Amino acid sequence: MIYLFFRLIGSPLYYKKAVFEQKRLEFAWGWLVLVLAFAFFQGTTCAYGELPWSIADQHDVVESFDLRPSHPAKLSVSSADSMAETVCFMFLKLYQDGLSSLGTVKCPMHPSCSNYCIQTIRKHGAPIGIMMTAERLIHEADEKKHAPMIRAYGKLRFFDPVAANDFWWAQSEK
Amino acid sequence: MRYFIATVCAWAIAACAYGQTAPNEAEKILGFADSLYKRQDYYRAITEYERFVFLFPRHSATPKTQLQIGIAYLKGQKPELAARRFQDLSERFQGQAVADQASLLLAETFYSMEQYARAIEVLNQYLRANTNANVDAARTLQGLCYLREGRPHDVPIALQPIKQNSTMKTSAEAIEHALSVYDQIPRKSPWVAGGLSALLPGAGQLYNHRPRDAALAFLLTGLFGWATYEAYERNEVVTGTGLAVLTFAWYSGNVYNACNGANKYNREQQRLFFDNLQVRCGYPLFSGSESWGVGVGFRF
């Protein structure tokens, strides 16, 4: 395990300097995978389920309604989408139907990061949508201290809609 | 003839019995609705209030019960439905006390929906037509609206008519004090935050007091940048270009995150400032349980 760990992260402590020089790209990939995996899985720890009549005592629940159906609607690509948007949506559909549908990892935010990406792309177009999605993935860690909670799809989640992140420059719907 | 007399007697007894039990039934329904309302079970309370309105449409308590339905919607986080109800009541009972109360509650609903201009408009209409005891509370809410709307010069004009012996004088003074310290609310510059993160990913996030965001922004942008550099060093152009696109996405996301974080910080500070001010002003001014004497025990 220790060997695999150091092999993955390519620690300069484990390898000789000459080997490190030869395999710098592999090391970069190893670290990237590690950081992404950490960022991906640490987000799931704060999403927790609850009994039908229980009340969350950790955070205020701003909305007590439950969203139906029990899963968010699946993405559908429309002919009105631009080429860049269609490519983005294809990747997102691949993610939602593949990795996400396995059910091993659940996003603790509402909307989930993939749905957030769809909403930002639909609202602001592909370039800004991708930038805002990268921003969402970065701010997810600290946002849990600030975001209110919402009951969505049977679980309490941190409420972080698109409007909460573009309110200072985009027209909000009231 | 005997049958006729017996029938008349039966009708008379039934009418007396109905006359005695009807108010009891009304009281029971309203008492139950009030108890639900007191327990903050607003949606079920609304159902019971609606039952009362349906069963006793001509009862003297019906208009106030409809007012109470609007308040329950407001407390139950459905301000749009509350506004619709208050608007309807203020139009339907024009010239009556219920309409005035509905107008004030409508203004408070608009305030809760952050539609300050509409709240000010409703309050202006109310203040032009009324001189009763609620006028000072209306002026206090108007002062709050002006402050929120970013019209600080109008705040003293709204609060000036409140007399020294008024119960709302303390609230008015709290708003005037808030006006004097409004510029001292802690703020972060989005430009500084964005500039810092553009120079060094994560620096703007640290400026915004978001250390986790800072660490993640630094690591992701740095590692993707490093991988891009190494790919080009090895002449792996396709991999390098793909990585460069991703690096740019993370980098721009990092700069946007810094600006967004500063704006969120400012909004949070504003929220704390106004939450504190609202507590000192006795907000909610009109939908509080003691304001109208609505609720529990038939105090209409």
PDB file of C-alpha atoms in Angstrom, chain A residues 72-160:
ATOM      1  CA  PRO A  72     -33.334  15.320 -10.611  1.00  0.00           C
ATOM      2  CA  ALA A  73     -34.563  15.362 -14.203  1.00  0.00           C
ATOM      3  CA  LYS A  74     -32.076  13.980 -16.717  1.00  0.00           C
ATOM      4  CA  LEU A  75     -30.390  16.281 -19.175  1.00  0.00           C
ATOM      5  CA  SER A  76     -31.835  16.576 -22.655  1.00  0.00           C
ATOM      6  CA  VAL A  77     -29.865  18.228 -25.453  1.00  0.00           C
ATOM      7  CA  SER A  78     -31.936  20.558 -27.628  1.00  0.00           C
ATOM      8  CA  SER A  79     -31.287  21.633 -31.208  1.00  0.00           C
ATOM      9  CA  ALA A  80     -31.245  25.266 -30.058  1.00  0.00           C
ATOM     10  CA  ASP A  81     -27.965  24.676 -28.184  1.00  0.00           C
ATOM     11  CA  SER A  82     -24.761  25.897 -29.802  1.00  0.00           C
ATOM     12  CA  MET A  83     -21.969  23.519 -30.812  1.00  0.00           C
ATOM     13  CA  ALA A  84     -19.893  24.288 -27.680  1.00  0.00           C
ATOM     14  CA  GLU A  85     -22.937  23.808 -25.457  1.00  0.00           C
ATOM     15  CA  THR A  86     -23.811  20.508 -27.164  1.00  0.00           C
ATOM     16  CA  VAL A  87     -20.257  19.193 -26.584  1.00  0.00           C
ATOM     17  CA  CYS A  88     -20.417  20.223 -22.916  1.00  0.00           C
ATOM     18  CA  PHE A  89     -23.834  18.611 -22.508  1.00  0.00           C
ATOM     19  CA  MET A  90     -22.599  15.378 -24.106  1.00  0.00           C
ATOM     20  CA  PHE A  91     -19.807  15.153 -21.522  1.00  0.00           C
ATOM     21  CA  LEU A  92     -22.255  15.980 -18.740  1.00  0.00           C
ATOM     22  CA  LYS A  93     -24.722  13.362 -19.973  1.00  0.00           C
ATOM     23  CA  LEU A  94     -21.910  10.826 -20.048  1.00  0.00           C
ATOM     24  CA  TYR A  95     -21.091  11.743 -16.438  1.00  0.00           C
ATOM     25  CA  GLN A  96     -24.708  11.762 -15.225  1.00  0.00           C
ATOM     26  CA  ASP A  97     -25.692   8.494 -16.935  1.00  0.00           C
ATOM     27  CA  GLY A  98     -22.388   6.792 -16.156  1.00  0.00           C
ATOM     28  CA  LEU A  99     -20.409   7.713 -13.072  1.00  0.00           C
ATOM     29  CA  SER A 100     -23.132   9.589 -11.198  1.00  0.00           C
ATOM     30  CA  SER A 101     -25.826   6.957 -11.768  1.00  0.00           C
ATOM     31  CA  LEU A 102     -23.646   4.333 -10.026  1.00  0.00           C
ATOM     32  CA  GLY A 103     -24.752   6.015  -6.819  1.00  0.00           C
ATOM     33  CA  THR A 104     -21.418   5.759  -5.031  1.00  0.00           C
ATOM     34  CA  VAL A 105     -20.853   9.512  -4.774  1.00  0.00           C
ATOM     35  CA  LYS A 106     -23.600  12.012  -4.000  1.00  0.00           C
ATOM     36  CA  CYS A 107     -23.054  15.724  -4.337  1.00  0.00           C
ATOM     37  CA  PRO A 108     -23.857  17.495  -1.049  1.00  0.00           C
ATOM     38  CA  MET A 109     -24.932  20.658  -2.844  1.00  0.00           C
ATOM     39  CA  HIS A 110     -28.213  21.641  -4.438  1.00  0.00           C
ATOM     40  CA  PRO A 111     -28.230  21.860  -7.405  1.00  0.00           C
ATOM     41  CA  SER A 112     -25.614  19.132  -7.830  1.00  0.00           C
ATOM     42  CA  CYS A 113     -22.406  20.240  -9.556  1.00  0.00           C
ATOM     43  CA  SER A 114     -23.372  18.665 -12.900  1.00  0.00           C
ATOM     44  CA  ASN A 115     -26.826  20.265 -12.802  1.00  0.00           C
ATOM     45  CA  TYR A 116     -25.231  23.551 -11.754  1.00  0.00           C
ATOM     46  CA  CYS A 117     -22.997  23.287 -14.820  1.00  0.00           C
ATOM     47  CA  ILE A 118     -26.021  22.711 -17.068  1.00  0.00           C
ATOM     48  CA  GLN A 119     -27.826  25.697 -15.539  1.00  0.00           C
ATOM     49  CA  THR A 120     -24.848  28.055 -15.877  1.00  0.00           C
ATOM     50  CA  ILE A 121     -24.262  27.009 -19.493  1.00  0.00           C
ATOM     51  CA  ARG A 122     -27.956  27.499 -20.288  1.00  0.00           C
ATOM     52  CA  LYS A 123     -27.967  30.895 -18.548  1.00  0.00           C
ATOM     53  CA  HIS A 124     -24.608  32.369 -19.588  1.00  0.00           C
ATOM     54  CA  GLY A 125     -23.291  30.197 -22.441  1.00  0.00           C
ATOM     55  CA  ALA A 126     -20.466  27.642 -22.528  1.00  0.00           C
ATOM     56  CA  PRO A 127     -17.324  29.742 -21.702  1.00  0.00           C
ATOM     57  CA  ILE A 128     -18.767  31.489 -18.638  1.00  0.00           C
ATOM     58  CA  GLY A 129     -20.648  28.320 -17.671  1.00  0.00           C
ATOM     59  CA  ILE A 130     -17.427  26.291 -17.569  1.00  0.00           C
ATOM     60  CA  MET A 131     -15.653  29.035 -15.616  1.00  0.00           C
ATOM     61  CA  MET A 132     -18.480  29.214 -13.085  1.00  0.00           C
ATOM     62  CA  THR A 133     -18.496  25.418 -12.743  1.00  0.00           C
ATOM     63  CA  ALA A 134     -14.738  25.433 -12.015  1.00  0.00           C
ATOM     64  CA  GLU A 135     -15.481  28.161  -9.472  1.00  0.00           C
ATOM     65  CA  ARG A 136     -18.244  26.047  -7.896  1.00  0.00           C
ATOM     66  CA  LEU A 137     -15.841  23.097  -7.520  1.00  0.00           C
ATOM     67  CA  ILE A 138     -13.300  25.393  -5.847  1.00  0.00           C
ATOM     68  CA  HIS A 139     -15.704  27.114  -3.454  1.00  0.00           C
ATOM     69  CA  GLU A 140     -17.598  23.961  -2.434  1.00  0.00           C
ATOM     70  CA  ALA A 141     -15.253  23.347   0.530  1.00  0.00           C
ATOM     71  CA  ASP A 142     -15.751  26.690   2.290  1.00  0.00           C
ATOM     72  CA  GLU A 143     -19.328  27.267   1.110  1.00  0.00           C
ATOM     73  CA  LYS A 144     -20.645  24.669   3.547  1.00  0.00           C
ATOM     74  CA  LYS A 145     -19.934  27.078   6.398  1.00  0.00           C
ATOM     75  CA  HIS A 146     -22.084  29.773   4.806  1.00  0.00           C
ATOM     76  CA  ALA A 147     -24.761  28.167   2.637  1.00  0.00           C
ATOM     77  CA  PRO A 148     -28.236  27.514   4.042  1.00  0.00           C
ATOM     78  CA  MET A 149     -29.656  24.018   3.843  1.00  0.00           C
ATOM     79  CA  ILE A 150     -32.483  22.742   1.733  1.00  0.00           C
ATOM     80  CA  ARG A 151     -34.290  19.422   1.708  1.00  0.00           C
ATOM     81  CA  ALA A 152     -33.962  18.091  -1.820  1.00  0.00           C
ATOM     82  CA  TYR A 153     -34.472  14.580  -3.177  1.00  0.00           C
ATOM     83  CA  GLY A 154     -34.839  13.128   0.303  1.00  0.00           C
ATOM     84  CA  LYS A 155     -31.677  14.600   1.803  1.00  0.00           C
ATOM     85  CA  LEU A 156     -30.529  17.813   3.380  1.00  0.00           C
ATOM     86  CA  ARG A 157     -28.191  19.623   1.027  1.00  0.00           C
ATOM     87  CA  PHE A 158     -26.331  22.907   0.947  1.00  0.00           C
ATOM     88  CA  PHE A 159     -28.291  25.374  -1.146  1.00  0.00           C
ATOM     89  CA  ASP A 160     -26.002  27.028  -3.657  1.00  0.00           C
TER      90      ASP A 160
END
